[in-house]
Amino acid sequence: MSKGTGKGIRRVWMGRDTQTIKRRYDRIAPLFHRVDGKMMRSWRKELLSGLRGNVLEVGIGTGANLSYYPPTVRLTGIDFSPKMLQYAEQRAKELNIDVTLMEMDAQNLTFEDQTFDYIVATCVFCSVPDPVQGMREMKRVCNKEGEIRLLEHMRSEHPMVGKLMDLLNPLTVRISGANINRYTLKNVESAGLIIQKSEPLCTTIVRRLLLRP
């Protein structure tokens, strides 16, 4: 990834279904900026190791992953929250990283088919209103020989823990817009993505997924 001063934020049309969640993420952007970069550092670093070529990060948020990208990538980051993107732009400038930032709906990517060699998302598909559609869009814009890397939290496979997450989910959605009880592995399969590797990192709640389109 070439060094630079950032290119500013490009704003692209966004679907109406994301507006409520977008407002919630705009509201909590300052909190995310303070804590997001300190969370899951080793998991993020391992997820992003070995990347090269044209890379898309879906849901770049406040830019918590920026310091872990190898210098060999050309990075584009999208998010539906303009407030989050402002912090990502600030972080990119502080790190002297060249990244194209765009306000965009993950369910309606405006890129051409097979644009990217790698696609990355960390803790994103808990908040996309239609996660299967968002994953289908990743599949569409990923090269046929490319790879999609996800770090996602999801509903626990433990019966009691899963039920507790179901009970708490309305509260977490209201506060932050994030669903904590999604069946993400089923959503991946429904989107037609091929699971190459599914690695549990925190019981069955957090997983690192390596996918093929």
Coordinates of C-alpha atoms in Angstrom, one line a residue:
M1 CA 0.0 0.0 0.0
S2 CA 1.6 3.2 -1.1
K3 CA 2.2 6.0 1.4
G4 CA 0.2 9.2 1.0
T5 CA -2.0 11.7 2.7
G6 CA -5.4 10.2 1.9
K7 CA -7.8 11.1 -0.9
G8 CA -10.8 12.4 1.0
I9 CA -14.2 10.7 1.3
R10 CA -16.2 9.9 -1.9
R11 CA -19.9 9.7 -1.3
V12 CA -22.0 7.3 -3.3
W13 CA -25.7 6.6 -3.2
M14 CA -27.0 4.5 -0.3
G15 CA -30.2 2.5 0.0
R16 CA -32.9 3.6 2.4
D17 CA -32.9 0.4 4.4
T18 CA -29.6 1.4 6.0
Q19 CA -30.6 4.9 7.2
T20 CA -31.7 4.0 10.8
I21 CA -28.6 1.9 11.5
K22 CA -26.5 4.5 9.8
R23 CA -27.7 7.2 12.2
R24 CA -26.9 4.9 15.2
Y25 CA -23.4 4.3 14.0
D26 CA -22.9 8.0 13.3
R27 CA -23.9 8.6 16.9
I28 CA -21.5 6.1 18.4
A29 CA -18.6 6.9 16.0
P30 CA -16.6 8.8 18.7
L31 CA -16.7 5.8 21.1
F32 CA -15.7 3.4 18.3
H33 CA -12.8 5.7 17.4
R34 CA -11.5 5.5 21.0
V35 CA -11.8 1.7 21.6
D36 CA -12.1 -0.1 18.2
G37 CA -8.4 0.0 17.4
K38 CA -7.6 -1.6 20.7
M39 CA -9.8 -4.6 20.2
M40 CA -8.8 -7.9 18.6
R41 CA -5.4 -6.6 17.6
S42 CA -3.8 -10.0 17.1
W43 CA -6.9 -11.3 15.2
R44 CA -6.9 -8.3 12.9
K45 CA -3.2 -8.6 12.2
E46 CA -3.4 -12.3 11.3
L47 CA -6.5 -11.7 9.2
L48 CA -4.8 -9.1 7.0
S49 CA -1.4 -10.8 6.7
G50 CA -0.3 -11.7 3.2
L51 CA -2.7 -9.5 1.3
R52 CA -1.6 -8.0 -2.0
G53 CA -3.1 -6.3 -5.0
N54 CA -6.4 -4.5 -5.1
V55 CA -8.2 -4.8 -1.7
L56 CA -11.7 -3.7 -0.6
E57 CA -12.6 -3.3 3.1
V58 CA -16.3 -3.5 3.6
G59 CA -17.3 -1.5 6.7
I60 CA -14.0 0.1 7.3
G61 CA -15.5 2.0 10.3
T62 CA -13.1 4.3 12.0
G63 CA -10.1 2.6 10.3
A64 CA -9.1 0.2 13.1
N65 CA -7.5 -2.2 10.5
L66 CA -5.5 0.4 8.7
S67 CA -2.2 -0.1 10.6
Y68 CA -2.2 -3.9 9.8
Y69 CA -2.4 -3.8 6.0
P70 CA 0.8 -4.8 4.2
P71 CA 2.4 -2.1 2.0
T72 CA 1.7 -4.2 -1.1
V73 CA -2.0 -3.4 -1.3
R74 CA -4.1 -0.8 -3.1
L75 CA -6.8 -0.2 -0.5
T76 CA -10.4 1.0 -0.9
G77 CA -12.6 1.3 2.2
I78 CA -16.4 1.7 2.3
D79 CA -18.8 2.4 5.1
F80 CA -22.4 3.6 5.4
S81 CA -21.6 6.0 8.3
P82 CA -20.1 9.3 7.2
K83 CA -19.0 10.0 10.8
M84 CA -17.1 6.7 10.9
L85 CA -15.4 7.6 7.6
Q86 CA -14.3 10.9 9.0
Y87 CA -12.4 9.1 11.8
A88 CA -11.0 6.7 9.2
E89 CA -9.7 9.5 7.1
Q90 CA -8.1 11.1 10.2
R91 CA -6.5 7.8 11.1
A92 CA -5.2 7.3 7.5
K93 CA -3.6 10.8 7.6
E94 CA -2.0 10.1 11.0
L95 CA -0.5 6.8 9.6
N96 CA 0.4 8.4 6.3
I97 CA -1.5 5.7 4.4
D98 CA -3.0 6.1 1.0
V99 CA -6.6 4.8 1.0
T100 CA -9.7 5.6 -1.1
L101 CA -12.7 6.1 1.3
M102 CA -16.3 5.9 0.0
E103 CA -19.7 6.3 1.7
M104 CA -21.5 3.2 0.3
D105 CA -24.1 0.6 1.1
A106 CA -22.6 -2.9 1.4
Q107 CA -25.9 -4.2 -0.1
N108 CA -25.4 -2.2 -3.2
L109 CA -21.8 -1.9 -4.2
T110 CA -21.1 0.4 -7.2
F111 CA -18.0 -1.4 -8.3
E112 CA -17.7 -3.5 -11.5
D113 CA -17.8 -7.3 -11.3
Q114 CA -14.5 -8.9 -10.2
T115 CA -12.8 -5.7 -9.3
F116 CA -10.9 -6.8 -6.2
D117 CA -8.3 -9.5 -5.4
Y118 CA -9.2 -9.6 -1.7
I119 CA -12.2 -8.4 0.3
V120 CA -12.0 -7.9 4.0
A121 CA -14.7 -7.3 6.7
T122 CA -14.4 -7.3 10.5
C123 CA -17.5 -7.4 12.6
V124 CA -19.6 -5.9 9.8
F125 CA -22.4 -8.4 8.9
C126 CA -24.0 -8.0 12.3
S127 CA -25.3 -4.6 11.2
V128 CA -26.0 -5.0 7.5
P129 CA -29.8 -5.1 7.2
D130 CA -29.7 -7.9 4.6
P131 CA -26.4 -9.7 5.3
V132 CA -27.0 -12.3 2.5
Q133 CA -27.4 -9.6 -0.1
G134 CA -24.2 -7.9 1.2
M135 CA -22.3 -11.1 0.9
R136 CA -23.6 -11.6 -2.6
E137 CA -22.3 -8.2 -3.5
M138 CA -18.8 -9.2 -2.1
K139 CA -18.9 -12.3 -4.2
R140 CA -19.8 -10.3 -7.3
V141 CA -17.0 -7.8 -7.0
C142 CA -14.3 -10.3 -5.9
N143 CA -12.1 -11.9 -8.6
K144 CA -12.9 -15.5 -9.4
E145 CA -9.5 -16.5 -8.0
G146 CA -9.7 -14.0 -5.2
E147 CA -10.4 -14.4 -1.5
I148 CA -12.8 -13.0 1.1
R149 CA -11.7 -12.7 4.7
L150 CA -14.1 -12.1 7.5
L151 CA -13.7 -11.7 11.2
E152 CA -17.3 -11.9 12.6
H153 CA -19.2 -12.5 15.8
M154 CA -22.4 -14.5 15.6
R155 CA -24.9 -16.5 17.6
S156 CA -23.4 -19.0 19.9
E157 CA -23.9 -22.7 19.1
H158 CA -24.3 -23.4 22.8
P159 CA -28.1 -23.7 23.3
M160 CA -28.3 -21.6 26.5
V161 CA -25.9 -18.9 25.4
G162 CA -27.7 -18.7 22.1
K163 CA -31.0 -18.2 23.7
L164 CA -29.6 -15.5 26.0
M165 CA -28.2 -13.7 22.9
D166 CA -31.7 -13.9 21.4
L167 CA -33.1 -12.2 24.5
L168 CA -30.5 -9.4 24.5
N169 CA -30.5 -8.8 20.8
P170 CA -33.3 -6.2 20.7
L171 CA -31.4 -4.1 23.2
T172 CA -28.1 -4.2 21.3
V173 CA -29.8 -3.4 18.0
R174 CA -31.5 -0.4 19.6
I175 CA -28.3 0.9 21.2
S176 CA -25.8 0.2 18.4
G177 CA -27.5 -1.3 15.4
A178 CA -25.6 -4.5 15.8
N179 CA -27.3 -7.9 15.9
I180 CA -25.5 -10.4 18.2
N181 CA -27.5 -13.5 17.2
R182 CA -27.1 -13.8 13.5
Y183 CA -26.5 -17.2 11.9
T184 CA -23.6 -16.0 9.9
L185 CA -22.3 -19.3 8.6
K186 CA -25.8 -20.1 7.2
N187 CA -25.8 -16.6 5.6
V188 CA -22.4 -17.2 4.0
E189 CA -23.8 -20.5 2.5
S190 CA -27.0 -18.8 1.3
A191 CA -24.9 -16.1 -0.5
G192 CA -23.2 -18.9 -2.5
L193 CA -19.8 -18.4 -0.9
I194 CA -17.4 -21.3 -0.4
I195 CA -16.0 -21.7 3.1
Q196 CA -12.4 -22.6 2.9
K197 CA -11.7 -22.2 6.6
S198 CA -13.8 -21.5 9.6
E199 CA -11.7 -20.9 12.7
P200 CA -13.4 -20.3 16.1
L201 CA -11.5 -17.6 18.1
C202 CA -13.8 -17.1 21.1
T203 CA -15.8 -20.3 21.6
T204 CA -18.2 -20.3 18.7
I205 CA -19.2 -16.6 19.0
V206 CA -16.2 -15.1 17.1
R207 CA -14.8 -16.8 14.0
R208 CA -12.2 -16.1 11.3
L209 CA -13.6 -17.1 7.9
L210 CA -11.7 -17.6 4.7
L211 CA -14.1 -17.7 1.7
R212 CA -14.0 -18.1 -2.0
P213 CA -16.5 -16.5 -4.4

